[in-house]
Amino acid sequence: GAGVSQSPSNKVTEKGKDVELRCDPISGHTALYWYRQSLGQGLEFLIYFQGNSAPDKSGLPSDRFSAERTGGSVSTLTIQRTQQEDSAVYLCASSLPGGINYGYTFGSGTRLTVV
Amino acid sequence: DAKTTQPPSMDCAEGRAANLPCNHSTISGNEYVYWYRQIHSQGPQYIIHGLKNNETNEMASLIITEDRKSSTLILPHATLRDTAVYYCIVRVAGRDDKIIFGKGTRLHILP
């Protein structure tokens, strides 16, 4: 596609439920990144994929958070047993190998609200 | 990646040039300077990057000092739509790993 697509754009869930957030990167972008941004806060790195493998998962805040990527394309971020502090905008970005000439392209994000 | 320092906020009158400074005194020879911006409620947007020469594209100009310890992003004719948080980042050439975003500069364009 022309850009990074994220779905859903908004998600309201009850505390304790599981949620899945989806990211469709730009075709041909081998690197994929997940960030989150709580209200009024900065961007917090979660995980980075190169192809289907995740060399850096250091930003995942707890074992309730997991992510996978299949076919070197679509990625899913799963949050189990959601808590109110998980409420944030979850942003996905992708880039060409090396990232040099084009930097990252971000999606519009998924706004997650845990009630 | 080298650390950057930016002012927390700046104001600029609409139609004037907005000059956003960034200090990166510990930058190493193979690190590029990148600028992104984040308009409210949107994902960050790539603006421009450079190594040591000044760069210009349709969005902005990037001026890097000769010693590469600081740079300035210039928006030549700021509009209200340029109101955003602007992030200056330095990172090694050819790396795919994470970008760490700092707090950036919140630019207010005044009508």
Coordinates of N, CA and C in Angstrom, one line a residue:
Chain A
G1 N 0.8 -1.2 0.0 CA 0.0 0.0 0.0 C 0.9 1.2 0.0
A2 N 0.2 2.4 -0.1 CA 0.9 3.6 -0.2 C 1.5 4.0 1.1
G3 N 0.9 3.6 2.2 CA 1.4 4.0 3.6 C 1.3 2.8 4.5
V4 N 1.7 3.1 5.8 CA 1.6 2.1 6.8 C 0.1 2.1 7.3
S5 N -0.5 1.0 7.3 CA -1.9 0.9 7.7 C -2.0 0.2 9.1
Q6 N -2.8 0.8 10.0 CA -3.0 0.2 11.3 C -4.5 0.0 11.5
S7 N -4.8 -1.1 12.2 CA -6.2 -1.3 12.5 C -6.3 -2.0 13.9
P8 N -7.4 -1.8 14.6 CA -8.4 -0.7 14.3 C -7.8 0.6 14.6
S9 N -8.5 1.7 14.3 CA -8.0 3.0 14.6 C -8.3 3.4 16.0
N10 N -9.4 2.8 16.5 CA -9.8 3.0 17.9 C -10.2 1.7 18.5
K11 N -9.9 1.4 19.8 CA -10.3 0.2 20.4 C -10.6 0.5 21.9
V12 N -11.8 0.2 22.3 CA -12.2 0.4 23.7 C -12.4 -1.1 24.2
T13 N -11.7 -1.4 25.3 CA -11.8 -2.8 25.8 C -11.9 -2.7 27.4
E14 N -12.5 -3.8 27.9 CA -12.6 -3.8 29.3 C -11.3 -4.4 30.0
K15 N -11.0 -3.9 31.1 CA -9.9 -4.4 31.9 C -9.9 -5.9 32.0
G16 N -8.8 -6.5 31.7 CA -8.7 -8.0 31.8 C -8.9 -8.7 30.5
K17 N -9.4 -8.0 29.5 CA -9.6 -8.6 28.2 C -8.3 -8.6 27.3
D18 N -8.2 -9.4 26.3 CA -7.0 -9.4 25.4 C -7.4 -8.6 24.2
V19 N -6.4 -7.9 23.6 CA -6.6 -7.2 22.4 C -5.5 -7.5 21.4
E20 N -5.8 -7.4 20.1 CA -4.8 -7.5 19.1 C -4.8 -6.3 18.2
L21 N -3.7 -5.7 18.0 CA -3.5 -4.6 17.1 C -2.7 -5.0 15.9
R22 N -3.2 -4.5 14.7 CA -2.6 -4.9 13.5 C -1.8 -3.8 12.8
C23 N -0.7 -4.2 12.1 CA 0.0 -3.2 11.3 C 0.4 -3.8 10.0
D24 N 0.0 -3.1 8.9 CA 0.4 -3.5 7.6 C 1.5 -2.5 7.1
P25 N 2.7 -2.9 7.0 CA 3.8 -2.0 6.6 C 3.7 -1.7 5.1
I26 N 4.5 -0.8 4.7 CA 4.7 -0.5 3.2 C 5.3 -1.7 2.6
S27 N 4.8 -2.1 1.4 CA 5.4 -3.2 0.7 C 6.9 -3.0 0.4
G28 N 7.6 -4.1 0.8 CA 9.1 -4.0 0.6 C 9.9 -3.5 1.8
H29 N 9.2 -2.9 2.8 CA 9.9 -2.5 4.0 C 10.1 -3.7 4.9
T30 N 11.4 -4.0 5.1 CA 11.7 -5.2 5.8 C 11.8 -4.9 7.3
A31 N 12.0 -3.7 7.7 CA 12.1 -3.3 9.1 C 10.7 -2.8 9.6
L32 N 10.3 -3.2 10.8 CA 9.0 -2.8 11.3 C 9.2 -2.5 12.8
Y33 N 8.5 -1.5 13.3 CA 8.7 -1.0 14.7 C 7.3 -0.8 15.3
W34 N 7.3 -1.1 16.6 CA 6.1 -0.7 17.4 C 6.6 0.3 18.5
Y35 N 5.8 1.4 18.6 CA 5.9 2.3 19.7 C 4.6 2.6 20.3
R36 N 4.6 3.1 21.5 CA 3.4 3.6 22.1 C 3.6 5.0 22.7
Q37 N 2.5 5.7 22.8 CA 2.5 7.1 23.3 C 1.3 7.3 24.2
S38 N 1.6 7.4 25.5 CA 0.5 7.7 26.4 C 0.2 9.2 26.3
L39 N -1.0 9.6 26.8 CA -1.4 10.9 26.7 C -0.4 11.9 27.2
G40 N 0.0 12.9 26.4 CA 0.9 13.9 26.8 C 2.3 13.5 27.0
Q41 N 2.6 12.2 26.6 CA 4.0 11.7 26.9 C 4.7 11.5 25.5
G42 N 6.0 11.1 25.6 CA 6.8 10.9 24.4 C 6.6 9.5 23.9
L43 N 7.3 9.3 22.8 CA 7.2 8.0 22.1 C 8.1 7.0 22.8
E44 N 7.5 5.8 23.2 CA 8.1 4.8 23.9 C 8.3 3.6 23.0
F45 N 9.6 3.2 22.7 CA 9.8 2.0 21.8 C 9.4 0.7 22.5
L46 N 8.8 -0.1 21.7 CA 8.3 -1.4 22.2 C 9.2 -2.6 21.6
I47 N 9.2 -2.7 20.3 CA 9.8 -3.9 19.7 C 10.1 -3.5 18.2
Y48 N 11.2 -4.2 17.7 CA 11.6 -4.0 16.3 C 11.7 -5.3 15.6
F49 N 11.3 -5.4 14.4 CA 11.4 -6.6 13.6 C 12.3 -6.3 12.4
Q50 N 13.1 -7.3 12.0 CA 13.8 -7.3 10.8 C 13.3 -8.6 10.1
G51 N 12.6 -8.5 9.0 CA 11.9 -9.6 8.5 C 10.9 -10.2 9.5
N52 N 10.9 -11.5 9.8 CA 10.0 -12.1 10.7 C 10.6 -12.2 12.1
S53 N 11.9 -11.9 12.3 CA 12.5 -12.0 13.6 C 12.6 -10.7 14.3
A54 N 12.7 -10.8 15.6 CA 12.6 -9.6 16.5 C 13.9 -9.5 17.2
P55 N 14.9 -8.8 16.6 CA 16.2 -8.6 17.3 C 16.2 -7.8 18.6
D56 N 15.1 -7.0 18.7 CA 15.1 -6.1 19.9 C 13.7 -6.1 20.4
K57 N 13.5 -6.7 21.6 CA 12.2 -6.7 22.2 C 12.3 -5.9 23.6
S58 N 13.3 -5.2 23.7 CA 13.6 -4.6 25.0 C 12.6 -3.7 25.6
G59 N 11.7 -3.1 24.7 CA 10.8 -2.1 25.1 C 9.4 -2.7 25.6
L60 N 9.2 -4.0 25.4 CA 7.9 -4.6 25.8 C 7.8 -4.5 27.3
P61 N 6.8 -3.8 27.8 CA 6.8 -3.5 29.3 C 6.5 -4.7 30.2
S62 N 5.9 -5.7 29.7 CA 5.7 -6.9 30.6 C 5.4 -8.1 29.7
D63 N 5.3 -9.3 30.3 CA 5.1 -10.5 29.6 C 3.6 -10.6 29.1
R64 N 2.8 -9.6 29.4 CA 1.5 -9.5 28.8 C 1.5 -9.0 27.4
F65 N 2.6 -8.4 27.0 CA 2.8 -7.9 25.7 C 3.6 -8.9 24.8
S66 N 3.1 -9.1 23.6 CA 3.8 -9.9 22.6 C 3.5 -9.4 21.2
A67 N 4.4 -9.8 20.3 CA 4.2 -9.3 18.9 C 4.8 -10.4 18.0
E68 N 4.2 -10.5 16.9 CA 4.7 -11.4 15.8 C 4.6 -10.7 14.5
R69 N 5.4 -11.2 13.6 CA 5.3 -10.8 12.2 C 5.4 -12.0 11.3
T70 N 4.5 -12.0 10.3 CA 4.5 -13.2 9.4 C 4.7 -12.7 7.9
G71 N 5.4 -13.6 7.2 CA 5.6 -13.3 5.8 C 6.4 -12.1 5.5
G72 N 7.1 -11.6 6.5 CA 7.9 -10.4 6.4 C 7.0 -9.2 6.1
S73 N 5.7 -9.3 6.5 CA 4.8 -8.2 6.2 C 4.0 -7.8 7.5
V74 N 2.8 -8.3 7.6 CA 1.9 -7.9 8.6 C 2.4 -8.3 10.0
S75 N 2.2 -7.3 10.9 CA 2.6 -7.6 12.3 C 1.4 -7.4 13.2
T76 N 1.3 -8.2 14.3 CA 0.3 -8.1 15.3 C 0.9 -7.9 16.6
L77 N 0.4 -6.9 17.3 CA 0.8 -6.7 18.7 C -0.3 -7.1 19.6
T78 N -0.1 -8.1 20.5 CA -1.1 -8.6 21.4 C -0.8 -8.2 22.8
I79 N -1.9 -7.7 23.5 CA -1.8 -7.4 24.9 C -2.8 -8.2 25.6
Q80 N -2.3 -9.0 26.5 CA -3.2 -9.9 27.3 C -3.6 -9.3 28.6
R81 N -4.8 -9.6 29.1 CA -5.2 -9.2 30.4 C -5.0 -7.7 30.5
T82 N -5.5 -6.9 29.7 CA -5.3 -5.5 29.6 C -5.5 -4.8 30.9
Q83 N -4.7 -3.8 31.2 CA -4.8 -2.9 32.4 C -5.0 -1.5 32.0
Q84 N -5.5 -0.7 32.9 CA -5.8 0.7 32.5 C -4.6 1.5 32.1
E85 N -3.4 1.1 32.7 CA -2.2 1.8 32.3 C -1.7 1.4 30.8
D86 N -2.4 0.5 30.2 CA -2.1 0.1 28.8 C -2.7 1.1 27.9
S87 N -3.6 1.9 28.4 CA -4.3 2.9 27.5 C -3.3 3.9 26.9
A88 N -3.3 3.9 25.6 CA -2.3 4.8 24.9 C -2.6 4.7 23.4
V89 N -1.8 5.5 22.6 CA -1.8 5.3 21.1 C -0.7 4.4 20.8
Y90 N -0.9 3.3 20.1 CA 0.1 2.4 19.6 C 0.4 2.7 18.2
L91 N 1.7 3.0 17.9 CA 2.1 3.4 16.6 C 3.0 2.4 16.0
C92 N 2.8 2.1 14.7 CA 3.7 1.2 14.0 C 4.4 2.0 12.9
A93 N 5.7 1.6 12.6 CA 6.4 2.3 11.6 C 7.2 1.2 10.8
S94 N 7.5 1.5 9.6 CA 8.3 0.6 8.8 C 9.4 1.4 8.0
S95 N 10.4 0.7 7.6 CA 11.4 1.3 6.8 C 12.1 0.3 5.9
L96 N 12.8 0.9 4.8 CA 13.6 0.1 3.9 C 14.8 -0.4 4.7
P97 N 15.5 -1.4 4.2 CA 16.7 -1.9 4.9 C 17.7 -0.7 5.0
G98 N 18.3 -0.6 6.2 CA 19.3 0.5 6.4 C 18.6 1.8 6.9
G99 N 17.4 2.0 6.4 CA 16.6 3.1 6.9 C 17.2 4.5 6.5
I100 N 18.3 4.5 5.8 CA 19.0 5.7 5.6 C 18.3 6.7 4.7
N101 N 17.9 6.3 3.6 CA 17.4 7.3 2.6 C 16.0 7.8 2.9
Y102 N 15.2 7.0 3.6 CA 13.8 7.4 3.8 C 13.4 7.5 5.2
G103 N 14.2 7.1 6.1 CA 13.8 7.1 7.5 C 12.6 6.2 7.7
Y104 N 11.9 6.4 8.8 CA 10.7 5.7 9.1 C 9.5 6.3 8.5
T105 N 8.5 5.4 8.1 CA 7.2 5.9 7.8 C 6.2 5.4 8.9
F106 N 5.5 6.2 9.6 CA 4.6 5.8 10.6 C 3.2 5.7 10.1
G107 N 2.4 4.8 10.8 CA 1.0 4.8 10.6 C 0.3 5.8 11.5
S108 N -1.0 5.8 11.4 CA -1.8 6.8 12.1 C -2.1 6.3 13.6
G109 N -1.8 5.1 13.8 CA -1.9 4.6 15.2 C -3.2 3.9 15.5
T110 N -3.2 3.2 16.6 CA -4.4 2.6 17.2 C -4.5 3.2 18.6
R111 N -5.7 3.9 18.8 CA -5.9 4.5 20.2 C -6.6 3.4 21.0
L112 N -5.9 2.9 22.0 CA -6.5 1.9 22.9 C -6.9 2.5 24.2
T113 N -8.1 2.3 24.6 CA -8.7 2.7 25.8 C -9.1 1.5 26.6
V114 N -8.6 1.4 27.8 CA -9.0 0.3 28.7 C -9.8 0.8 29.8
V115 N -11.1 0.3 29.9 CA -12.0 0.9 30.9 C -12.3 -0.1 32.0
Chain B
D1 N 23.5 5.6 20.0 CA 23.3 6.8 19.3 C 23.6 8.0 20.1
A2 N 24.1 9.1 19.5 CA 24.5 10.3 20.3 C 23.3 11.0 20.8
K3 N 23.4 11.7 21.9 CA 22.3 12.4 22.6 C 22.1 13.7 21.9
T4 N 20.9 14.2 21.8 CA 20.6 15.5 21.3 C 20.0 16.4 22.3
T5 N 20.1 17.7 22.2 CA 19.5 18.6 23.1 C 18.7 19.6 22.3
Q6 N 17.4 19.8 22.6 CA 16.6 20.7 21.9 C 15.8 21.6 22.9
P7 N 15.5 22.9 22.6 CA 14.7 23.6 23.5 C 13.3 23.0 23.6
P8 N 12.6 23.1 24.7 CA 11.3 22.4 24.9 C 10.2 23.0 24.0
S9 N 10.3 24.4 23.8 CA 9.3 25.0 23.0 C 9.8 26.2 22.3
M10 N 9.1 26.6 21.2 CA 9.5 27.8 20.5 C 8.2 28.4 19.9
D11 N 8.2 29.7 19.7 CA 7.1 30.3 19.0 C 7.6 30.9 17.7
C12 N 6.8 31.0 16.7 CA 7.1 31.6 15.4 C 5.9 32.2 14.8
A13 N 6.0 33.4 14.2 CA 4.9 34.1 13.6 C 4.6 33.4 12.2
E14 N 3.4 33.3 11.9 CA 3.0 32.7 10.6 C 3.6 33.5 9.5
G15 N 4.1 32.8 8.5 CA 4.7 33.4 7.4 C 6.2 33.7 7.5
R16 N 6.7 33.6 8.7 CA 8.1 33.8 9.0 C 8.9 32.5 8.9
A17 N 10.2 32.5 8.9 CA 11.0 31.3 8.9 C 11.1 30.8 10.3
A18 N 10.9 29.5 10.5 CA 11.0 28.9 11.8 C 12.4 28.2 11.8
N19 N 13.2 28.6 12.8 CA 14.6 28.0 12.9 C 14.7 27.2 14.2
L20 N 14.7 25.9 14.1 CA 14.7 25.0 15.2 C 16.1 24.5 15.4
P21 N 16.8 24.8 16.6 CA 18.1 24.3 16.8 C 18.2 23.0 17.5
C22 N 19.3 22.3 17.3 CA 19.6 21.0 17.9 C 21.1 20.9 18.2
N23 N 21.4 20.6 19.4 CA 22.8 20.3 19.7 C 23.1 18.8 19.8
H24 N 24.2 18.4 19.2 CA 24.6 17.0 19.2 C 26.1 16.9 19.3
S25 N 26.6 17.4 20.4 CA 28.1 17.6 20.5 C 28.9 16.3 20.5
T26 N 28.2 15.2 20.8 CA 29.0 13.9 20.9 C 28.8 13.1 19.6
I27 N 28.3 13.7 18.5 CA 28.0 13.0 17.3 C 29.3 12.4 16.8
S28 N 29.2 11.2 16.2 CA 30.4 10.6 15.7 C 30.3 10.6 14.1
G29 N 31.4 10.3 13.5 CA 31.6 10.5 12.1 C 30.6 9.8 11.2
N30 N 30.1 8.7 11.7 CA 29.2 7.9 10.8 C 27.7 8.1 11.2
E31 N 27.4 9.1 12.0 CA 26.1 9.4 12.5 C 25.4 10.5 11.6
Y32 N 24.2 10.2 11.2 CA 23.4 11.2 10.4 C 22.5 11.9 11.4
V33 N 22.1 13.1 11.0 CA 21.2 13.9 11.7 C 19.8 13.8 11.0
Y34 N 18.8 13.3 11.7 CA 17.4 13.2 11.2 C 16.5 14.2 11.9
W35 N 15.5 14.6 11.2 CA 14.4 15.4 11.8 C 13.1 14.8 11.5
Y36 N 12.3 14.7 12.5 CA 10.9 14.2 12.4 C 10.0 15.2 13.0
R37 N 8.7 15.2 12.7 CA 7.8 16.0 13.4 C 6.5 15.2 13.7
Q38 N 5.8 15.6 14.8 CA 4.6 14.9 15.1 C 3.5 16.0 15.3
I39 N 2.6 16.0 14.4 CA 1.4 16.8 14.5 C 0.4 16.1 15.4
H40 N -0.3 16.9 16.2 CA -1.2 16.4 17.2 C -2.1 15.2 16.7
S41 N -2.1 14.1 17.4 CA -2.9 13.0 17.1 C -2.5 12.2 15.9
Q42 N -1.3 12.5 15.3 CA -0.8 11.7 14.2 C 0.5 11.0 14.5
G43 N 0.9 10.1 13.7 CA 2.2 9.5 13.9 C 3.3 10.4 13.4
P44 N 4.5 10.3 13.9 CA 5.6 11.1 13.5 C 5.9 11.1 12.0
Q45 N 6.3 12.1 11.4 CA 6.6 12.3 10.0 C 8.0 12.6 9.7
Y46 N 8.7 11.9 8.9 CA 10.0 12.2 8.5 C 10.1 13.5 7.7
I47 N 11.1 14.3 8.1 CA 11.2 15.6 7.4 C 12.4 15.6 6.5
I48 N 13.6 15.4 7.0 CA 14.8 15.6 6.3 C 16.0 14.9 7.1
H49 N 17.1 14.6 6.4 CA 18.2 14.1 7.1 C 19.5 14.5 6.4
G50 N 20.6 14.5 7.1 CA 21.9 14.9 6.5 C 23.1 14.4 7.2
L51 N 24.2 14.3 6.6 CA 25.5 13.9 7.3 C 26.3 15.1 7.6
K52 N 26.7 15.8 6.6 CA 27.6 17.0 6.9 C 27.3 18.2 6.0
N53 N 26.7 17.9 4.8 CA 26.4 19.0 3.9 C 25.0 19.5 4.2
N54 N 24.7 20.8 3.9 CA 23.4 21.3 4.1 C 22.4 20.6 3.1
E55 N 21.2 20.4 3.5 CA 20.2 19.7 2.7 C 18.9 20.5 2.6
T56 N 18.3 20.4 1.5 CA 17.0 21.0 1.3 C 16.0 20.1 0.6
N57 N 14.8 20.1 1.0 CA 13.8 19.4 0.2 C 12.5 20.3 0.2
E58 N 11.4 19.7 -0.2 CA 10.2 20.5 -0.3 C 9.6 20.9 1.0
M59 N 10.0 20.3 2.1 CA 9.5 20.6 3.4 C 10.3 21.6 4.1
A60 N 11.7 21.4 4.1 CA 12.5 22.2 5.0 C 14.0 22.2 4.5
S61 N 14.8 22.9 5.2 CA 16.2 22.9 5.0 C 16.9 22.5 6.3
L62 N 18.0 21.8 6.1 CA 18.8 21.4 7.3 C 20.2 22.0 7.1
I63 N 20.6 22.8 8.1 CA 21.9 23.4 8.2 C 22.7 22.7 9.3
I64 N 23.8 22.1 8.9 CA 24.7 21.4 9.9 C 26.0 22.2 10.0
T65 N 26.4 22.5 11.2 CA 27.7 23.2 11.4 C 28.9 22.4 10.9
E66 N 29.9 23.2 10.6 CA 31.1 22.5 10.0 C 31.7 21.4 11.0
D67 N 31.6 21.7 12.3 CA 32.1 20.7 13.2 C 31.0 19.6 13.5
R68 N 29.9 19.7 13.0 CA 28.7 18.8 13.1 C 28.2 18.7 14.5
K69 N 28.5 19.6 15.4 CA 28.1 19.5 16.7 C 26.7 20.1 16.9
S70 N 26.2 20.8 15.9 CA 24.8 21.3 16.1 C 24.2 21.4 14.7
S71 N 22.9 21.6 14.6 CA 22.2 21.7 13.4 C 21.0 22.6 13.6
T72 N 20.4 23.1 12.5 CA 19.2 23.9 12.5 C 18.3 23.4 11.4
L73 N 17.1 23.2 11.8 CA 16.0 22.9 10.9 C 15.3 24.2 10.5
I74 N 15.2 24.5 9.3 CA 14.5 25.7 8.9 C 13.3 25.4 8.1
L75 N 12.1 25.9 8.6 CA 10.9 25.9 7.8 C 10.7 27.3 7.2
P76 N 10.9 27.5 5.9 CA 11.1 28.8 5.4 C 9.9 29.8 5.5
H77 N 8.7 29.2 5.4 CA 7.5 30.1 5.5 C 6.5 29.3 6.4
A78 N 6.6 29.5 7.7 CA 5.8 28.7 8.6 C 4.3 29.0 8.4
T79 N 3.5 27.9 8.5 CA 2.1 28.1 8.5 C 1.5 27.4 9.7
L80 N 0.2 27.7 10.0 CA -0.4 27.1 11.2 C -0.3 25.6 11.2
R81 N -0.3 25.0 10.0 CA -0.2 23.5 9.9 C 1.2 23.0 10.4
D82 N 2.2 23.9 10.5 CA 3.5 23.4 11.0 C 3.6 23.3 12.5
T83 N 2.5 23.7 13.2 CA 2.4 23.5 14.6 C 2.6 22.0 15.0
A84 N 3.6 21.7 15.7 CA 3.9 20.2 15.9 C 5.1 20.1 16.9
V85 N 5.4 18.9 17.3 CA 6.6 18.6 18.1 C 7.6 18.2 17.1
Y86 N 8.8 18.8 17.1 CA 9.9 18.5 16.2 C 11.0 17.7 16.9
Y87 N 11.4 16.6 16.4 CA 12.4 15.7 17.0 C 13.7 15.7 16.2
C88 N 14.8 16.0 16.8 CA 16.1 15.9 16.2 C 16.7 14.6 16.7
I89 N 17.2 13.8 15.8 CA 17.8 12.4 16.2 C 19.1 12.2 15.4
V90 N 20.0 11.6 16.1 CA 21.2 11.2 15.4 C 21.4 9.7 15.5
R91 N 21.8 9.1 14.4 CA 21.9 7.7 14.4 C 22.9 7.2 13.4
V92 N 23.5 6.1 13.6 CA 24.5 5.5 12.8 C 24.0 5.1 11.4
A93 N 24.8 5.4 10.4 CA 24.4 5.0 9.0 C 24.1 3.5 8.9
G94 N 23.1 3.2 8.2 CA 22.8 1.8 7.8 C 22.2 0.9 8.9
R95 N 21.9 1.5 10.0 CA 21.3 0.7 11.1 C 19.8 0.7 10.9
D96 N 19.2 -0.5 11.3 CA 17.7 -0.6 11.2 C 17.1 -0.6 12.6
D97 N 17.9 -0.6 13.6 CA 17.3 -0.7 15.0 C 16.6 0.5 15.4
K98 N 16.1 0.5 16.6 CA 15.2 1.5 17.1 C 15.7 2.9 17.1
I99 N 14.8 3.8 16.8 CA 15.1 5.2 17.0 C 14.5 5.6 18.4
I100 N 15.3 6.2 19.2 CA 14.9 6.7 20.5 C 14.5 8.2 20.3
F101 N 13.2 8.4 20.5 CA 12.8 9.8 20.4 C 12.9 10.5 21.8
G102 N 13.5 11.7 21.8 CA 13.6 12.5 23.0 C 12.3 13.3 23.1
K103 N 12.3 14.4 23.9 CA 11.1 15.2 24.1 C 10.8 16.2 23.0
G104 N 11.9 16.5 22.2 CA 11.6 17.4 21.0 C 11.4 18.8 21.4
T105 N 11.1 19.6 20.4 CA 10.7 21.0 20.5 C 9.3 21.2 20.1
R106 N 8.4 21.7 21.0 CA 7.0 22.0 20.6 C 7.0 23.4 19.9
L107 N 6.7 23.4 18.6 CA 6.7 24.7 17.9 C 5.3 25.2 17.8
H108 N 5.1 26.4 18.2 CA 3.8 27.0 18.1 C 3.9 28.1 17.0
I109 N 3.0 28.0 16.0 CA 3.0 29.0 15.0 C 1.8 30.0 15.3
L110 N 2.2 31.2 15.4 CA 1.2 32.2 15.9 C 0.6 33.0 14.7
P111 N -0.7 33.1 14.7 CA -1.3 33.8 13.6 C -1.1 35.3 13.6

